[in-house]
PDB file of C-alpha atoms in Angstrom:
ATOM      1  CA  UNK A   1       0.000   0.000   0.000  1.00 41.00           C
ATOM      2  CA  UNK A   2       1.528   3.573  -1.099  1.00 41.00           C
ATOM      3  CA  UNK A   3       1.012   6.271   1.013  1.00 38.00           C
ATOM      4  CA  UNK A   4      -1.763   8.136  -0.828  1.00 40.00           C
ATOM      5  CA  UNK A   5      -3.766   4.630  -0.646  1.00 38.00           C
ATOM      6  CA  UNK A   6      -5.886   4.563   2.534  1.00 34.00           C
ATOM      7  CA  UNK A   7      -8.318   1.653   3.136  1.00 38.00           C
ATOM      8  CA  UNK A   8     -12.287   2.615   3.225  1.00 37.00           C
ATOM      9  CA  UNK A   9     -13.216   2.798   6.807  1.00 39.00           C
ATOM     10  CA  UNK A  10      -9.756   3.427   7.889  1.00 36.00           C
ATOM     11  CA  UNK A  11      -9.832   6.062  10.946  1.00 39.00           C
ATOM     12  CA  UNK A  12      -7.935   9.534   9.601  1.00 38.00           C
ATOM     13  CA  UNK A  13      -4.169   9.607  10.055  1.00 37.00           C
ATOM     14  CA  UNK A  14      -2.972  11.774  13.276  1.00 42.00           C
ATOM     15  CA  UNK A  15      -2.848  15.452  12.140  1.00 40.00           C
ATOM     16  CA  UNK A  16      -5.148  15.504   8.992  1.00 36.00           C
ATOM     17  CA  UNK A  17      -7.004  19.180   9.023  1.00 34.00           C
ATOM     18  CA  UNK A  18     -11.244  18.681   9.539  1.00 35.00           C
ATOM     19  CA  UNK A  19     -13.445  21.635   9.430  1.00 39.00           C
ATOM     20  CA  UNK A  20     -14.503  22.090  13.280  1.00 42.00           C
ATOM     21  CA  UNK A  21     -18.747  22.814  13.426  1.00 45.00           C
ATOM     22  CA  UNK A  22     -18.708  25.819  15.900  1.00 59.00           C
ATOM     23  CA  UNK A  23     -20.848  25.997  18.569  1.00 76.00           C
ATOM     24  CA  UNK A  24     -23.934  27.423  17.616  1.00 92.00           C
ATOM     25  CA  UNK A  25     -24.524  30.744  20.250  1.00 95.00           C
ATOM     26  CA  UNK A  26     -28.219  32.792  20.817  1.00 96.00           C
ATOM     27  CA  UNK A  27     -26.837  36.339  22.033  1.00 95.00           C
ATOM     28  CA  UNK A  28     -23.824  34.531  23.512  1.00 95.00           C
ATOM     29  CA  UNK A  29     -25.165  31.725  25.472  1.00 96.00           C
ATOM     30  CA  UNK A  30     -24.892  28.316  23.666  1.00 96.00           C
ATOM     31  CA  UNK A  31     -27.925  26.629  21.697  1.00 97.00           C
ATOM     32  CA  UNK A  32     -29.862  24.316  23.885  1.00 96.00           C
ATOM     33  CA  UNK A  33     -32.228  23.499  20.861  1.00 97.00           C
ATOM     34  CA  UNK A  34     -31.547  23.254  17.470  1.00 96.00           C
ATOM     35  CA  UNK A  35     -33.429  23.384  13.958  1.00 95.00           C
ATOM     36  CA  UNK A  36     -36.493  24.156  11.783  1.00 95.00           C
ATOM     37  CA  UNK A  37     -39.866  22.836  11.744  1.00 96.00           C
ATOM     38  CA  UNK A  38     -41.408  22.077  14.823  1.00 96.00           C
ATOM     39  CA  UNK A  39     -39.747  22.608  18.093  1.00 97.00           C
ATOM     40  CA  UNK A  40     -40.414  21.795  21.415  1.00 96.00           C
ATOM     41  CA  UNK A  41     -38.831  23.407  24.480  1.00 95.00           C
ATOM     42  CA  UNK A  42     -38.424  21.994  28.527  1.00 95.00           C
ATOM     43  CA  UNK A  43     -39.898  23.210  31.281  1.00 94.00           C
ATOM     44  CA  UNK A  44     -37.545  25.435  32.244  1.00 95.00           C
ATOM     45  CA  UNK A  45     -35.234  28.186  30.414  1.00 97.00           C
ATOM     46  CA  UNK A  46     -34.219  27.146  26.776  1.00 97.00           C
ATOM     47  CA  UNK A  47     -32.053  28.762  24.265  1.00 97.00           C
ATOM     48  CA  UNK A  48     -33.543  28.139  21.063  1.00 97.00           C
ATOM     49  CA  UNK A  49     -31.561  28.824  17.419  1.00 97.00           C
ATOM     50  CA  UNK A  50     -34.195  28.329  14.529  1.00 97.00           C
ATOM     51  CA  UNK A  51     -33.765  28.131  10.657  1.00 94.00           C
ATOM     52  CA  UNK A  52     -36.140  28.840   8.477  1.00 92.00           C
ATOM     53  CA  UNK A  53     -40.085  28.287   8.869  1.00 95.00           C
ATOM     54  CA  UNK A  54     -40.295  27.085  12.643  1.00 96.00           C
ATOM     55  CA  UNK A  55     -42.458  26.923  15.145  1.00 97.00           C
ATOM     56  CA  UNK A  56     -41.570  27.186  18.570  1.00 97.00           C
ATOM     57  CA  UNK A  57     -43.306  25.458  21.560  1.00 96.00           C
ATOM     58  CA  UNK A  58     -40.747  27.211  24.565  1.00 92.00           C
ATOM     59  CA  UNK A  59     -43.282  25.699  27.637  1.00 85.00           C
ATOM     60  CA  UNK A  60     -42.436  26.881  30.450  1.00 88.00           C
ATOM     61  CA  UNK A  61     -39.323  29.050  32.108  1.00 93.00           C
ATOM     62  CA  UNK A  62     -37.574  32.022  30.339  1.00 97.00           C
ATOM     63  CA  UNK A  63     -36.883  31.298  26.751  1.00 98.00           C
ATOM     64  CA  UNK A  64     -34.288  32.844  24.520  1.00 98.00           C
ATOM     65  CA  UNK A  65     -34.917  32.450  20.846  1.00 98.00           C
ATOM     66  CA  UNK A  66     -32.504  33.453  18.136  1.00 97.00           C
ATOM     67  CA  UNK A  67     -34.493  33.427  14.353  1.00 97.00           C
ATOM     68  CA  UNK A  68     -32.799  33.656  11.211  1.00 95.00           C
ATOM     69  CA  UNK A  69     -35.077  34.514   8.760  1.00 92.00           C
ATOM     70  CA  UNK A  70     -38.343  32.503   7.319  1.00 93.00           C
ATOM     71  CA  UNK A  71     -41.913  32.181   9.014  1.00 96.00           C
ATOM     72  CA  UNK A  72     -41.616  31.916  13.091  1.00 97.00           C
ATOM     73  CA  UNK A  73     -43.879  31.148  15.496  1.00 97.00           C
ATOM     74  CA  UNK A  74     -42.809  31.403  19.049  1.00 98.00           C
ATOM     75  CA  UNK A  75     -44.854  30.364  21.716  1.00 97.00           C
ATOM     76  CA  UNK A  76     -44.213  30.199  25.657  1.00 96.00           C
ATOM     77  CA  UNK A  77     -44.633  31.819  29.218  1.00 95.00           C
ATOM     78  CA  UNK A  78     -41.431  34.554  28.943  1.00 97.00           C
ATOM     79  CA  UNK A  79     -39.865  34.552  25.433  1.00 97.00           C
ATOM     80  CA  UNK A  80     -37.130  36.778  24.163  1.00 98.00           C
ATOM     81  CA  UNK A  81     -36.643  36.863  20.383  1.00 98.00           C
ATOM     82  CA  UNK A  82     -33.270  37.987  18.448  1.00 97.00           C
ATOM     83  CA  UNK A  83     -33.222  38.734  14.645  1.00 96.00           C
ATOM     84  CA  UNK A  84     -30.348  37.247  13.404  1.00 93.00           C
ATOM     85  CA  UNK A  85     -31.336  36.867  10.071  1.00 90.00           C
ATOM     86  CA  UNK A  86     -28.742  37.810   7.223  1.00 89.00           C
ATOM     87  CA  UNK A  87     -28.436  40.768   5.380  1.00 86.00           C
ATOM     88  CA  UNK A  88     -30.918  41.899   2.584  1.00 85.00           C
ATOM     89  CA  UNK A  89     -33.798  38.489   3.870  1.00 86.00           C
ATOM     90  CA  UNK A  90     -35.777  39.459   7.067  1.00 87.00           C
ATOM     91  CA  UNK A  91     -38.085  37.913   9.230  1.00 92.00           C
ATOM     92  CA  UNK A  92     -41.797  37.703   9.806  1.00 96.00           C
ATOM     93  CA  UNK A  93     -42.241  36.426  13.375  1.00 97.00           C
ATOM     94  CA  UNK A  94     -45.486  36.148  15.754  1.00 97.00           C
ATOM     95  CA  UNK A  95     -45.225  35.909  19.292  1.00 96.00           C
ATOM     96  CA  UNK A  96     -48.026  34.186  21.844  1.00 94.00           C
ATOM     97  CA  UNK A  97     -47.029  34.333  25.259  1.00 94.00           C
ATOM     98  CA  UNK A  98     -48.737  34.708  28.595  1.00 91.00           C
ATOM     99  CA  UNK A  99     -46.501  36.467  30.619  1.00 94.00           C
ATOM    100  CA  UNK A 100     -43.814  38.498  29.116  1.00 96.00           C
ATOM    101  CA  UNK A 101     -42.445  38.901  25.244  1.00 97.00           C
ATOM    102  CA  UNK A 102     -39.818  40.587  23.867  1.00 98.00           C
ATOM    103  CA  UNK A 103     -38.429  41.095  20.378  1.00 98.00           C
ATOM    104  CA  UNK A 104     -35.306  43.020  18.893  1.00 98.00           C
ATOM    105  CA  UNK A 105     -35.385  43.168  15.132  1.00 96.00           C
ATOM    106  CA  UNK A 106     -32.644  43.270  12.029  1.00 93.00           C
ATOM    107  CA  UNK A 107     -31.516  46.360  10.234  1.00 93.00           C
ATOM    108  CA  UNK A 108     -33.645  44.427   7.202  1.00 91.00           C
ATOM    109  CA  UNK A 109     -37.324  43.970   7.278  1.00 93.00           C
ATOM    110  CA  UNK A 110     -39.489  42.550  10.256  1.00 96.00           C
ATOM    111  CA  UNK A 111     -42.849  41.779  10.334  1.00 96.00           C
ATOM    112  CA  UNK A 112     -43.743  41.762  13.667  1.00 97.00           C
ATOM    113  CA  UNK A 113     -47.188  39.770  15.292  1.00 96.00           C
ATOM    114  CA  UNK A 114     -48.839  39.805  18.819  1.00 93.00           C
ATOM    115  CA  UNK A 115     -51.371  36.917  18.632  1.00 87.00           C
ATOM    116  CA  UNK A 116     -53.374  34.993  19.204  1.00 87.00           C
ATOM    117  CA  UNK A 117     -52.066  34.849  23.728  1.00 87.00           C
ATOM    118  CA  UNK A 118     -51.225  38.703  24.479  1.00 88.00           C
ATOM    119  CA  UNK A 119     -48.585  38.392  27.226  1.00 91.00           C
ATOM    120  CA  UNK A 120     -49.065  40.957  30.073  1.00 92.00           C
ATOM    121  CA  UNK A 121     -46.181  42.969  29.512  1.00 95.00           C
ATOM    122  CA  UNK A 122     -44.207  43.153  25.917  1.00 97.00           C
ATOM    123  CA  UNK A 123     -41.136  45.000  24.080  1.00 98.00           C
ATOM    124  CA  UNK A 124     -40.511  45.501  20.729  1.00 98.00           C
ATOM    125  CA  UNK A 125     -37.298  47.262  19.585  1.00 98.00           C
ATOM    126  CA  UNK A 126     -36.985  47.446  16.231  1.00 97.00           C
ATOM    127  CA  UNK A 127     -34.761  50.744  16.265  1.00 97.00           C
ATOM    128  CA  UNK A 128     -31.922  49.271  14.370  1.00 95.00           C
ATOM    129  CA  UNK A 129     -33.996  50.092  10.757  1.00 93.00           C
ATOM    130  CA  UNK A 130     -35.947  48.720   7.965  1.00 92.00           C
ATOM    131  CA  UNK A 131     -39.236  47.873   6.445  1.00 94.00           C
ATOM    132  CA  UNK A 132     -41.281  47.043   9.735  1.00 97.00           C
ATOM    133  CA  UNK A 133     -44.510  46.764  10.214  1.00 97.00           C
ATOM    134  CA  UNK A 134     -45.737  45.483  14.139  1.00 97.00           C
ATOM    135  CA  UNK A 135     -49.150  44.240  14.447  1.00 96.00           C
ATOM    136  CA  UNK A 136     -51.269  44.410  17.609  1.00 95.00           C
ATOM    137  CA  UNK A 137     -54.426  42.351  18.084  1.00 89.00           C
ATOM    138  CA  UNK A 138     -56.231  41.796  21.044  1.00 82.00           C
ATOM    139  CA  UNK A 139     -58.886  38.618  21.503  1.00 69.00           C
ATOM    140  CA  UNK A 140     -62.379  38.541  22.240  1.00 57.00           C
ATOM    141  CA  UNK A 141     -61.440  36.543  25.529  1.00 57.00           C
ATOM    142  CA  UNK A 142     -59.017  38.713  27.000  1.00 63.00           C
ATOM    143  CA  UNK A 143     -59.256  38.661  30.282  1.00 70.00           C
ATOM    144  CA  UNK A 144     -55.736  40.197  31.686  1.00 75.00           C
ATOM    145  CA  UNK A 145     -54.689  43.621  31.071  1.00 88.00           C
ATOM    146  CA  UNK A 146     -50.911  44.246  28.746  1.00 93.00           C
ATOM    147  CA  UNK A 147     -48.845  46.949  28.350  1.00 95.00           C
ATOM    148  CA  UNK A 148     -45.770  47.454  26.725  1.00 96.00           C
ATOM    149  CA  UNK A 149     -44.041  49.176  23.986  1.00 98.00           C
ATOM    150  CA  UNK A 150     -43.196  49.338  20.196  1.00 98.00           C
ATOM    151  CA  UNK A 151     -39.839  51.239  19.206  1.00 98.00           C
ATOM    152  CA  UNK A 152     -39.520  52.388  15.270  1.00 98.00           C
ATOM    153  CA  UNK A 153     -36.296  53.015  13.373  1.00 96.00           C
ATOM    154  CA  UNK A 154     -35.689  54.279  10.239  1.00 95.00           C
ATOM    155  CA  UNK A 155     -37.162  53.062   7.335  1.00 94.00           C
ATOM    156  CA  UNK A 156     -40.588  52.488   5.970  1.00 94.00           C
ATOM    157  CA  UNK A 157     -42.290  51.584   9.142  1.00 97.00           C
ATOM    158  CA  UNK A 158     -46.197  51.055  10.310  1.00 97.00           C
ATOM    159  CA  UNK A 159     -48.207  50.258  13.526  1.00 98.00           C
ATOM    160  CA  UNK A 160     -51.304  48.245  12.857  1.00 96.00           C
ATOM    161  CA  UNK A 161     -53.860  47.875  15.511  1.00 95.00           C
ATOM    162  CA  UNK A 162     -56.767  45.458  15.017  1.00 92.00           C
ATOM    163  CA  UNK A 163     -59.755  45.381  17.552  1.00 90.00           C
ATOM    164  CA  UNK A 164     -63.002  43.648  17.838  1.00 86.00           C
ATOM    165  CA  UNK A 165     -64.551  46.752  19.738  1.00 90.00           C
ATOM    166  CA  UNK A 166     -62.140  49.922  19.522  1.00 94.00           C
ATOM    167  CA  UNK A 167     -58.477  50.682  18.397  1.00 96.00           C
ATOM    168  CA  UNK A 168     -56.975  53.970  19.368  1.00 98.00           C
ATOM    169  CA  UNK A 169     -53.448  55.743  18.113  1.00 98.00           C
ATOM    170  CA  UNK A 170     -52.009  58.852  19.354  1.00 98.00           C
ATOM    171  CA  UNK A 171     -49.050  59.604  17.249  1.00 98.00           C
ATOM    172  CA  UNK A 172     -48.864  63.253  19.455  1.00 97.00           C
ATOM    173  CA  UNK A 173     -49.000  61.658  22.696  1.00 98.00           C
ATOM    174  CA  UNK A 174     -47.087  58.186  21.465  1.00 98.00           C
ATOM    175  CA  UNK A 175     -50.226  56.166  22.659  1.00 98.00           C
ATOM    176  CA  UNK A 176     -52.019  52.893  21.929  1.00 98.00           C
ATOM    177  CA  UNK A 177     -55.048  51.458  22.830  1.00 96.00           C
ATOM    178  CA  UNK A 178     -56.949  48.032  21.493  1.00 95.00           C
ATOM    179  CA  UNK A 179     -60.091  46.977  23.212  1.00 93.00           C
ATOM    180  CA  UNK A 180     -59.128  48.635  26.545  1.00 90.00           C
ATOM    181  CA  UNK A 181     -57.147  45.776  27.442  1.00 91.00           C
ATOM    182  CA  UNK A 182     -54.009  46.305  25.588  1.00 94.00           C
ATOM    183  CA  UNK A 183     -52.113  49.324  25.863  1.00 95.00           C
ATOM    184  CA  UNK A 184     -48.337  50.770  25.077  1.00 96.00           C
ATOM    185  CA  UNK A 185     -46.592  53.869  24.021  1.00 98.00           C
ATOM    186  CA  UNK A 186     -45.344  53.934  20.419  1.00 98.00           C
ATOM    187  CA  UNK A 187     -42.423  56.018  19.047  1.00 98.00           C
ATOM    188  CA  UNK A 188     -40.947  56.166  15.544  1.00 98.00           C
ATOM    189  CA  UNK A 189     -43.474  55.499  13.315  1.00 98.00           C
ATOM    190  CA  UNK A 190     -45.443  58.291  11.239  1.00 97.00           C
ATOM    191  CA  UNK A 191     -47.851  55.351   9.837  1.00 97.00           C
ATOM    192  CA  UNK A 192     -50.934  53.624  11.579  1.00 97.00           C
ATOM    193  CA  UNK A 193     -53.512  51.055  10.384  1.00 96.00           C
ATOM    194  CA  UNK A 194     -56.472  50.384  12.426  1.00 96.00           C
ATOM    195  CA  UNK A 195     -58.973  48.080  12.562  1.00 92.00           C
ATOM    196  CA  UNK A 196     -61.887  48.098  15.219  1.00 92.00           C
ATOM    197  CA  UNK A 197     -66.033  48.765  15.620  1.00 92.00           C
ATOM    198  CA  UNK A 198     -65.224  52.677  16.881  1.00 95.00           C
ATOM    199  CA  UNK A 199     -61.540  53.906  16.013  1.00 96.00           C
ATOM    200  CA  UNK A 200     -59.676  57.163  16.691  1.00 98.00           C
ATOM    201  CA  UNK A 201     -56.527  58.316  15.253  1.00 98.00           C
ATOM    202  CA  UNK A 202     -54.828  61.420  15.936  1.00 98.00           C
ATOM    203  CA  UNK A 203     -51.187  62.296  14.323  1.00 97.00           C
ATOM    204  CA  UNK A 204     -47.831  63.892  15.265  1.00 97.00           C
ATOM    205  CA  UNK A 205     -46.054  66.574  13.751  1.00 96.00           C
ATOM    206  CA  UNK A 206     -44.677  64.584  10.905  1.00 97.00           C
ATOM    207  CA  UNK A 207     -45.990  63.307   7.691  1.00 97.00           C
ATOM    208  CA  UNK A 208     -48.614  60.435   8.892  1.00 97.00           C
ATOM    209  CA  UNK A 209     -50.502  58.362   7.123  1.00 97.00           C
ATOM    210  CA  UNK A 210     -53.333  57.341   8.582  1.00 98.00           C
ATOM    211  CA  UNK A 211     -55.828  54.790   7.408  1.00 97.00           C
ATOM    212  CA  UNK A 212     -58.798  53.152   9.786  1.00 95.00           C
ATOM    213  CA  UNK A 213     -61.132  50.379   8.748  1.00 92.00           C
ATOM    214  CA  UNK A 214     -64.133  50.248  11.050  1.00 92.00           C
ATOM    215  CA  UNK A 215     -67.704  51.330  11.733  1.00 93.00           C
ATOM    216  CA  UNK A 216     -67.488  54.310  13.678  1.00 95.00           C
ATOM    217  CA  UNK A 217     -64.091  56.193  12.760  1.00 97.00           C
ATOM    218  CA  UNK A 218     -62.599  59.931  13.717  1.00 98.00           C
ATOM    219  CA  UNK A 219     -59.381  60.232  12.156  1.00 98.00           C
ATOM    220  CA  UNK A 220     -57.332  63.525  12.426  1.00 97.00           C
ATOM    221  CA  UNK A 221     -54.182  64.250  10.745  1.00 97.00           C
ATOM    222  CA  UNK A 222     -51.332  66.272  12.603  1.00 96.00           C
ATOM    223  CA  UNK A 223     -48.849  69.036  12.031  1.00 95.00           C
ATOM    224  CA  UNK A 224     -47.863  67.605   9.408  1.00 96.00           C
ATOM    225  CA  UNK A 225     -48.422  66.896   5.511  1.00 97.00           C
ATOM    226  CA  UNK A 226     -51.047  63.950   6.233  1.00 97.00           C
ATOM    227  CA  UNK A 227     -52.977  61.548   4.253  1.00 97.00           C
ATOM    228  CA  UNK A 228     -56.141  60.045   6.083  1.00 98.00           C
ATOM    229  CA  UNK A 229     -58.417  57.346   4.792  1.00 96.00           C
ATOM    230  CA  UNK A 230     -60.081  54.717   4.989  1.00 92.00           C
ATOM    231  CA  UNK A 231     -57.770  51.268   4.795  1.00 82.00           C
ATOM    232  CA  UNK A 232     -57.014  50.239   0.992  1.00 69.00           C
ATOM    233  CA  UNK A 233     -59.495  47.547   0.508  1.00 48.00           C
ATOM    234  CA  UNK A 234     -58.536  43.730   0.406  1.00 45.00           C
ATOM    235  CA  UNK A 235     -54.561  43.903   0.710  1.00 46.00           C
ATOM    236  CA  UNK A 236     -52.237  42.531   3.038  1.00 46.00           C
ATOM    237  CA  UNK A 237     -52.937  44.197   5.924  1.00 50.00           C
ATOM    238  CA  UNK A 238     -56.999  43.618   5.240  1.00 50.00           C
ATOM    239  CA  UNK A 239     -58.416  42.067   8.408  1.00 53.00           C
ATOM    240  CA  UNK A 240     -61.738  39.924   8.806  1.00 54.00           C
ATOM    241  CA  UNK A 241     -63.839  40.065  11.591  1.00 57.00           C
ATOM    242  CA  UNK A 242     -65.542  43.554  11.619  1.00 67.00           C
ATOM    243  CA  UNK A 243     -69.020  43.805  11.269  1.00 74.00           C
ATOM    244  CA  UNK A 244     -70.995  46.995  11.099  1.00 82.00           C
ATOM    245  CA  UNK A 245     -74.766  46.377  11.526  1.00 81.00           C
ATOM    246  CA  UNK A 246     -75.447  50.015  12.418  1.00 82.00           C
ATOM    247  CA  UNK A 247     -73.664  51.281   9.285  1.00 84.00           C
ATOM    248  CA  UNK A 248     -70.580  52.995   8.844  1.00 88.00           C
ATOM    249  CA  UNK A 249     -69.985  56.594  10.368  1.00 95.00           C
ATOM    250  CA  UNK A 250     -66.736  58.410   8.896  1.00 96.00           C
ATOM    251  CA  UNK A 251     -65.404  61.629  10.396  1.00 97.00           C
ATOM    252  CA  UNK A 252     -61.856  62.451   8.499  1.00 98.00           C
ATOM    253  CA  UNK A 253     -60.082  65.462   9.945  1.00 97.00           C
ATOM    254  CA  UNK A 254     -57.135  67.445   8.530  1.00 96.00           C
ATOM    255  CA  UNK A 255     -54.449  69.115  10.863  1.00 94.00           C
ATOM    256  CA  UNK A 256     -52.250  71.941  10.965  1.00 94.00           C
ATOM    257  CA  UNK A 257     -50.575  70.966   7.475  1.00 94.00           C
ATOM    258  CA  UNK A 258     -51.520  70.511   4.153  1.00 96.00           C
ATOM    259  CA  UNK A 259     -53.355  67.291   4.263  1.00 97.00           C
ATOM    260  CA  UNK A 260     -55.048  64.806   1.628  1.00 97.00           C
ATOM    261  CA  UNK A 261     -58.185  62.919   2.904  1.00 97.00           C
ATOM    262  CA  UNK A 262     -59.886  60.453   1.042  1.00 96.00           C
ATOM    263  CA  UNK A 263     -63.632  59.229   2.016  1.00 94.00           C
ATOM    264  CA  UNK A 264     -65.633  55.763   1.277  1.00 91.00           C
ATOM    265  CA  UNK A 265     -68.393  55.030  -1.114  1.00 88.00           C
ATOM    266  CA  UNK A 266     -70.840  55.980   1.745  1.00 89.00           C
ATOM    267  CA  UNK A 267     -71.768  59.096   3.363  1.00 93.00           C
ATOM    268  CA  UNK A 268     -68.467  60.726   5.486  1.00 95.00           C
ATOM    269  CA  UNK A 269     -67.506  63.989   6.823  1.00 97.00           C
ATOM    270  CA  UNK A 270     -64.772  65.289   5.680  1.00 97.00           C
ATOM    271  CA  UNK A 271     -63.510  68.421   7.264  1.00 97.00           C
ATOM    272  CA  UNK A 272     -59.946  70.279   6.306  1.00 96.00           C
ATOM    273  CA  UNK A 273     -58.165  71.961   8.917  1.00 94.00           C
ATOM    274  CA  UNK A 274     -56.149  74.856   8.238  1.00 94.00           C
ATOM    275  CA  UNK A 275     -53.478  74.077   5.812  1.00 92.00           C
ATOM    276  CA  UNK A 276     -54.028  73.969   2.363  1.00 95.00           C
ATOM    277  CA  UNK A 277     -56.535  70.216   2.336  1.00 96.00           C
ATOM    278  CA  UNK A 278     -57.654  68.365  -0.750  1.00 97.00           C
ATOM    279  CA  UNK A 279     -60.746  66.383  -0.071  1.00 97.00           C
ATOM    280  CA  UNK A 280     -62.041  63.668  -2.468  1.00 96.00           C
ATOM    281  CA  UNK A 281     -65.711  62.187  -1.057  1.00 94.00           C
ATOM    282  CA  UNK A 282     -65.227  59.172  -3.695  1.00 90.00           C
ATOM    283  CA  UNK A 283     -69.245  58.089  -3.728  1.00 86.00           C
ATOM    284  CA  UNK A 284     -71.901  58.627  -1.131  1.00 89.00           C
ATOM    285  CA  UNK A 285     -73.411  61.774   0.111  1.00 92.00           C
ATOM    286  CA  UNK A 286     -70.729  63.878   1.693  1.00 94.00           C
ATOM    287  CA  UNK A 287     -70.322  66.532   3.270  1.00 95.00           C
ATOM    288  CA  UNK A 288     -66.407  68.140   2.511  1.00 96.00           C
ATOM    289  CA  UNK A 289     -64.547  71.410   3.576  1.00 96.00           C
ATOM    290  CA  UNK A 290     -61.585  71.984   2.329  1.00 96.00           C
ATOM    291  CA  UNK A 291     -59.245  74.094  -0.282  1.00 96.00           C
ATOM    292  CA  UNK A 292     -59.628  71.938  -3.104  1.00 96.00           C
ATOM    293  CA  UNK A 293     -63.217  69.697  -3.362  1.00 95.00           C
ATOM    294  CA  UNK A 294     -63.744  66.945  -5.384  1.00 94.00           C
ATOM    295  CA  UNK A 295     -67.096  64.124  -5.461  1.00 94.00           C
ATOM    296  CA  UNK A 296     -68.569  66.061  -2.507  1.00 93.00           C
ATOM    297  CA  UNK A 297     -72.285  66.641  -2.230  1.00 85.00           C
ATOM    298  CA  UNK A 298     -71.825  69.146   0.792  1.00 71.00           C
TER     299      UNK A 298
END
């Protein structure tokens, strides 16, 4: 046998170079659970490293969980997410927890979900940038009261609160409300999408836009150059489960700044403030104020 013969099975020769497989790490603490798919936590604390779609089942204890892109579902008592997904992918991750959540997202894009469990206290950082949008939706069934908050970064960023009964934003006062159960402060963020039986938006001082899709709405723009509407109909952000039998009742408001509002195909109000407004009533019977008038019976 020469030397460059070696018999199949043979163990390596002393010395021969083999790529090590590093430890895999979540935020410095080594990986206690590994993979994609479905995965199931202990009782107690776990430290959780997923790739790709995954769902989570932490159980009990404090759970870290490290996601690296893909469709996540984490679910637990106290969960901590990490983006760690690479550059230019993103993640869209929901949490359901029933104690505490927390989530710090990538400079990329994050979709962010609260459902179907809110936890009673929550924290969403997604100051490092990106495309973000957070969504917050309470339960018919909710029975204990959460608070928390959502931090913006730069980027093309949006808040959307869905309600059975009422969803309030106040971009001015950094303020969020959904059925009177869950509340937060929210900073960062000129954009808000609501979805509730009675909704109220106010904005800030920057360019908002704010659309609502409910059955009794008042939404008022800010300082700012707003837009204010009604929510595009039937796109991703559309949400089921609202039902109006009293009608729909429309009051859109315009701020300090020059400010486009757009009504529905029913009757609205739609009243300019005292900037230079464009008002479009779009169909129904509607009463309009503003600089510049257009479909508006009154």
């Amino acid at each position: 046998m020469t030397a460059a013969t070696v018999a199949v099975g043979a163990p390596l020769l002393l010395g021969s170079s083999v790529p090590a497989h590093a430890a895999a790490t979540c935020q410095g603490q080594a990986v206690t659970i590994e993979g994609s798919g479905d995965l199931t936590g202990t009782p107690g604390d776990d430290v959780i490293l997923t790739s790709g779609h995954t769902v989570v089942r932490g159980g009990g204890g404090s759970d870290l969980v490290c996601v690296t892109g893909g469709a996540v579902w984490v679910l637990g008592e106290r969960i901590s997410v990490f983006s760690q997904a690479p550059a230019g992918t993103g993640a869209t991750v929901t949490l359901s927890a029933t104690s505490y959540a927390s989530y710090v997202g990538s400079p990329d894009q994050d979709e962010l979900s609260v459902y179907p469990t809110i936890p009673a206290a929550f924290d969403f950082d997604l100051t490092s940038g990106g495309s973000d949008t957070v969504f917050v939706m309470a339960q018919d069934n909710t029975t204990v009261a959460s608070r928390g908050a959502v931090r913006f970064g730069p980027g093309s960023t949006e808040l959307v609160t869905a309600g059975l009964r009422t969803a309030d934003v106040d971009l001015a006062s950094g303020t969020f409300s959904v059925d009177g159960t869950v509340s937060g402060t929210v900073s960062g963020t000129s954009n808000v999408y609501a979805f509730g039986e009675q909704i109220r938006l106010r904005g800030d001082s920057s360019a908002n836009r704010l659309y609502a899709r409910g059955c009794d709405v008042v939404s008022k723009g800010g300082k700012g150059p707003d837009e204010v509407a009604r929510g595009r109909y039937a796109d991703a952000h559309d949400i089921d489960g609202v039902r109006c039998p009293d009608g729909l009742d429309y009051t859109f408001k315009g701020g300090d700044g020059n400010d486009t509002l757009r009504g529905t195909t029913r009757d609205d109000r739609i009243l300019g403030g005292p900037g230079y407004d464009k008002a479009n009533g779009r169909g129904g019977h509607d009463r309009c104020r503003a600089e510049v008038v257009k479909n508006c019976e009154g």
